[in-house]
XYZ file of C-alpha atoms in Angstrom:
375
model
C 111.745 79.741 97.005
C 108.641 80.545 98.829
C 107.366 77.966 101.277
C 104.105 78.698 103.256
C 103.566 76.231 105.917
C 100.059 76.820 107.658
C 98.311 78.267 104.828
C 95.525 75.819 103.960
C 94.875 75.117 100.457
C 92.822 78.014 99.138
C 89.359 78.026 97.229
C 89.192 80.124 94.107
C 91.609 82.597 95.282
C 91.759 86.406 94.140
C 94.979 88.402 95.398
C 93.559 92.140 96.155
C 96.329 94.810 96.718
C 96.800 98.201 97.452
C 99.821 100.455 98.301
C 100.111 103.542 100.238
C 101.793 106.517 98.502
C 101.812 107.996 95.095
C 98.834 105.442 93.974
C 96.821 106.065 97.080
C 95.138 109.490 97.109
C 93.187 110.567 100.330
C 94.466 106.901 101.365
C 91.288 105.386 99.834
C 93.000 102.303 98.232
C 94.962 101.035 101.341
C 91.985 102.031 103.264
C 89.701 99.837 101.076
C 92.026 96.513 101.798
C 92.642 97.253 105.606
C 88.588 97.233 105.694
C 88.275 94.066 103.728
C 91.362 92.622 106.218
C 89.392 94.022 109.784
C 85.984 92.637 108.597
C 87.113 89.139 107.724
C 89.519 89.072 110.375
C 92.417 88.130 108.507
C 95.677 87.374 109.780
C 99.120 88.200 108.692
C 101.016 85.058 107.217
C 103.558 86.446 105.441
C 105.678 89.850 105.160
C 108.451 91.041 102.623
C 111.504 92.024 104.298
C 111.719 95.605 105.080
C 115.475 95.830 104.050
C 115.148 94.934 100.909
C 112.552 97.299 99.454
C 112.412 100.355 101.738
C 114.532 103.688 102.251
C 114.138 104.101 106.155
C 114.742 107.824 106.028
C 111.734 108.102 103.584
C 109.634 105.383 105.399
C 110.469 105.468 109.105
C 109.955 102.744 111.374
C 107.901 103.570 114.556
C 108.867 102.639 118.356
C 105.597 101.206 120.312
C 105.425 100.256 124.015
C 103.655 96.820 124.463
C 102.963 95.669 127.969
C 106.107 98.131 129.097
C 108.163 96.379 126.252
C 109.639 98.871 123.583
C 109.149 97.635 119.820
C 109.539 98.394 116.618
C 107.136 98.607 113.555
C 109.127 98.193 110.050
C 107.308 99.696 107.186
C 106.992 96.829 104.750
C 104.125 94.718 102.953
C 102.246 92.291 104.443
C 99.897 89.352 103.032
C 97.106 87.916 104.777
C 94.196 85.335 103.730
C 90.498 85.877 104.273
C 87.852 83.074 103.576
C 84.253 84.793 102.470
C 81.663 82.055 103.598
C 78.157 81.178 101.907
C 77.233 78.577 99.369
C 80.211 79.296 97.132
C 83.115 79.887 99.624
C 86.320 81.473 98.084
C 89.377 83.319 99.501
C 91.185 86.659 98.804
C 94.789 86.882 99.585
C 95.062 90.618 100.814
C 98.436 92.615 99.905
C 98.888 95.876 102.185
C 101.960 98.014 101.959
C 103.725 101.110 101.163
C 105.225 101.751 97.608
C 108.574 100.332 97.898
C 111.768 102.856 97.652
C 113.956 100.578 95.457
C 114.016 97.179 93.520
C 110.535 97.217 92.214
C 111.226 94.241 89.947
C 112.306 92.068 92.800
C 109.284 93.308 95.051
C 106.890 92.572 92.269
C 108.599 88.978 91.660
C 108.163 88.235 94.884
C 104.570 89.278 95.184
C 103.891 87.135 91.968
C 105.863 84.168 93.719
C 103.414 84.167 96.458
C 100.423 84.315 94.132
C 101.755 81.515 92.186
C 102.169 79.363 95.520
C 98.651 80.088 96.580
C 97.182 79.186 93.120
C 95.887 82.793 92.592
C 93.367 82.916 89.764
C 93.730 86.906 89.097
C 95.029 89.979 90.606
C 93.098 93.084 91.560
C 95.211 95.953 92.189
C 93.231 99.300 94.176
C 94.679 102.924 93.209
C 93.145 106.230 93.598
C 94.088 109.291 92.318
C 93.196 113.325 92.307
C 90.789 114.436 89.857
C 88.595 117.217 88.769
C 85.823 115.570 90.209
C 82.846 117.007 92.573
C 82.604 115.643 95.992
C 79.046 115.952 95.672
C 78.699 113.333 92.854
C 79.450 109.322 92.814
C 83.013 108.736 93.069
C 84.114 107.862 89.524
C 85.981 104.197 89.423
C 87.535 102.914 86.477
C 88.744 99.403 85.647
C 91.336 98.887 83.522
C 93.615 96.046 82.322
C 96.589 95.518 79.915
C 95.104 92.236 78.746
C 92.511 92.514 75.678
C 90.705 89.421 76.342
C 90.134 90.211 79.876
C 88.978 93.971 79.054
C 86.030 92.217 76.956
C 85.241 89.408 78.977
C 84.762 91.595 82.198
C 83.688 94.874 80.672
C 86.907 96.794 81.585
C 88.995 99.344 79.802
C 92.211 98.431 77.931
C 94.961 100.974 79.162
C 96.526 102.611 76.512
C 98.802 105.353 79.065
C 102.171 106.237 78.381
C 104.059 108.244 80.994
C 105.418 107.949 84.324
C 103.852 105.332 86.736
C 103.651 104.167 90.324
C 103.917 100.798 92.005
C 100.355 99.663 90.832
C 101.220 100.089 87.015
C 104.264 98.009 87.642
C 102.687 95.064 89.402
C 99.978 94.925 86.646
C 102.686 95.007 84.124
C 104.485 92.249 85.607
C 101.301 90.186 86.170
C 100.544 90.549 82.504
C 104.102 89.247 81.516
C 104.393 86.357 84.022
C 100.499 85.354 82.484
C 98.241 86.044 85.565
C 95.151 88.044 84.633
C 95.391 91.402 86.585
C 92.892 94.444 86.851
C 93.550 97.862 88.102
C 90.486 99.860 90.053
C 90.994 103.302 89.972
C 88.788 105.845 92.358
C 88.956 109.569 91.634
C 89.455 112.003 94.609
C 88.438 115.721 94.177
C 91.901 117.427 94.211
C 90.109 120.305 96.214
C 89.849 118.220 99.119
C 92.649 115.473 98.903
C 93.296 115.045 102.794
C 92.792 111.410 104.101
C 90.527 109.924 104.870
C 88.013 110.008 102.433
C 85.479 106.996 103.204
C 83.321 108.120 100.193
C 86.253 107.010 97.733
C 86.853 103.882 99.895
C 83.203 103.006 99.748
C 83.245 103.471 96.144
C 86.178 101.184 95.343
C 84.680 98.259 97.721
C 81.298 98.700 95.443
C 83.568 98.027 92.465
C 85.119 95.220 93.669
C 82.175 93.852 94.642
C 80.781 94.249 91.013
C 84.027 92.562 89.619
C 84.107 89.786 91.753
C 80.344 88.984 92.333
C 80.986 89.403 96.494
C 78.962 90.679 99.071
C 81.529 92.868 101.290
C 80.219 93.895 104.818
C 80.568 97.675 104.749
C 80.187 98.058 108.650
C 80.466 101.941 109.392
C 81.375 103.016 105.854
C 78.252 104.272 104.421
C 77.915 106.564 107.442
C 81.371 107.705 107.327
C 80.808 108.649 103.777
C 77.782 110.712 104.353
C 79.366 112.259 107.225
C 82.268 113.206 104.863
C 80.290 114.753 102.395
C 78.223 116.991 104.716
C 81.448 117.928 106.399
C 83.016 119.006 103.007
C 79.684 120.829 102.062
C 79.739 122.741 104.816
C 83.283 123.731 104.212
C 82.347 124.912 100.800
C 79.376 126.784 101.691
C 81.385 128.940 103.777
C 82.988 130.568 100.814
C 81.134 131.374 97.569
C 83.962 131.207 95.339
C 84.525 127.843 96.569
C 80.666 127.044 95.876
C 80.920 127.999 92.435
C 83.602 126.245 91.592
C 81.990 122.993 92.954
C 78.970 123.990 90.872
C 81.327 124.536 87.636
C 82.634 120.925 88.261
C 79.109 119.422 88.925
C 77.843 120.759 86.062
C 80.707 119.469 83.757
C 80.205 116.056 85.150
C 76.773 115.810 84.904
C 76.948 116.890 80.985
C 79.497 114.249 80.631
C 77.775 111.927 82.063
C 74.380 112.173 80.471
C 74.760 109.165 77.969
C 75.910 107.258 80.636
C 72.410 106.892 82.234
C 72.102 103.293 80.389
C 69.964 100.403 81.516
C 73.340 98.574 82.041
C 74.409 100.752 84.711
C 71.087 100.402 86.449
C 71.383 96.939 86.049
C 74.566 97.134 88.180
C 73.142 99.079 90.397
C 70.016 96.425 91.033
C 72.676 93.565 91.143
C 74.428 95.258 94.219
C 71.351 95.936 95.835
C 69.951 92.059 95.609
C 73.641 91.128 96.800
C 72.886 93.764 100.041
C 69.715 91.947 100.898
C 69.649 89.789 104.094
C 71.154 86.489 103.214
C 68.947 83.504 102.854
C 69.287 80.346 105.374
C 72.459 78.815 105.077
C 74.294 81.988 103.886
C 76.328 83.994 106.321
C 76.284 87.969 105.744
C 80.144 88.027 106.470
C 83.086 85.776 106.036
C 85.784 84.480 108.662
C 89.830 84.610 108.259
C 91.530 81.041 107.154
C 93.379 79.933 110.269
C 97.068 80.346 109.031
C 99.333 78.943 112.007
C 102.827 79.906 112.216
C 104.434 80.710 109.027
C 108.052 79.977 108.704
C 108.383 82.820 105.800
C 107.288 85.528 108.597
C 110.183 87.309 108.763
C 108.481 90.448 110.406
C 105.427 90.118 112.558
C 104.856 93.352 113.571
C 101.947 95.107 112.349
C 91.942 125.450 80.649
C 89.867 125.228 84.122
C 88.199 127.378 86.291
C 90.248 129.114 88.333
C 90.607 126.883 91.479
C 88.718 128.601 94.702
C 90.847 130.131 97.886
C 91.716 128.308 100.485
C 89.193 127.593 103.706
C 90.941 126.862 106.670
C 88.718 125.632 109.218
C 89.425 124.595 112.382
C 87.634 121.231 112.542
C 85.940 119.154 109.635
C 87.717 116.503 107.029
C 90.347 118.730 105.821
C 90.901 121.953 104.207
C 89.472 122.663 100.720
C 92.512 123.636 98.766
C 92.606 126.847 96.546
C 95.131 128.964 94.822
C 96.731 130.308 97.967
C 98.851 127.221 97.570
C 97.779 126.017 94.491
C 96.305 122.934 93.088
C 97.286 119.547 95.002
C 99.322 117.987 92.380
C 99.467 121.070 90.593
C 101.797 124.203 89.919
C 102.513 126.333 93.242
C 102.589 123.567 95.672
C 106.167 122.164 95.570
C 104.247 118.861 94.733
C 104.204 117.269 91.083
C 101.880 117.716 88.498
C 100.108 114.503 87.462
C 102.342 112.037 86.251
C 105.414 113.913 87.929
C 107.581 110.789 88.875
C 109.476 112.941 91.534
C 106.545 112.843 93.813
C 107.658 113.600 97.577
C 105.285 113.966 100.779
C 108.430 114.994 102.894
C 107.065 118.674 103.317
C 104.125 116.641 105.243
C 104.708 115.883 108.786
C 104.481 112.236 108.702
C 107.761 111.151 106.858
C 106.876 107.680 107.158
C 104.517 108.378 104.388
C 104.794 108.848 100.709
C 102.794 111.163 98.679
C 99.115 110.253 97.577
C 99.293 112.426 94.538
C 97.860 110.606 91.340
C 97.302 111.359 87.743
C 94.449 113.810 86.956
C 91.180 111.697 86.474
C 89.065 114.091 84.496
C 91.550 116.251 82.106
C 94.055 114.677 80.274
C 93.920 110.911 80.700
C 91.360 110.173 78.249
C 89.083 107.323 78.186
C 92.059 104.660 78.733
C 92.049 104.862 82.126
C 94.246 106.694 84.838
C 97.746 107.426 84.246
C 99.304 105.546 86.824
C 98.758 102.476 84.657
């Protein structure tokens, strides 16, 4: 039985969730939820018990000093509530954590228990995947759902994917079986520059979330960070003609594929976003504020056929190396990392054992129009 004390009655609440790991290429999804939490000053009101869901040899706890006192932060999933101001205020329940190591069904049931107690009307899960997409073009973001009615009413794709999945796909299906409307938003991250952070993909997810919920999200420094990231990758690619040629191949394929998509509908979406981003009128604050939660008794952890890829570039500075055939394509042969859809993903080869892999399914090759293979 989940009991929430100190959390007020929420207004039209929507739950927005993201999980580090297999579903989070470039850390784009988890960074998006972290941005919402930071901009609207959310405060944690509950945390799942780390002992129940995490293997601490895979996701290790960290030790830190707080005023000379040693403390431990345990890997877990935390929930916060933020209220968005304006003429029509509403609340967001933010769920941010790490893909669990075990007991996924119990994990999803616990998240759904919170959603039920808080009166959540819809769950939106953010994810990011590696794909054949050029960094010079807008980041593709697909919205998918298992609910045909929701797909119709909200202009989403009804997922038809079959194969290995991550916690994003499991949570979405758990919501569907529980009768809770659920949507997944997936950003495609260029596979040749997959190192986090990727502010351009984070920005694209937040823009799509705005369109989905009709919100105005304060973006802070994200647009400037996204521009700086792209300039950095441009500079890295320009240092090697083979890299530049490969990016050009991706650009041509992308432009050809999207030519029929340059519709009035897409223009209308951009115009609506522009209107939301105009200075708010009288009585309409530009941001929001955190809902005061008080001391929650439930809180148990208060701590916080493709062109050959180019050869690798190893710069001393910049947004991260552009990957090439020297080590294999990220998420592909020769890397020791799984191909898209491989459930045996492991980031143990990386320096941070507390993080699972951000490898996701291929965005533009084998998934087809029904959404990414995580679902």
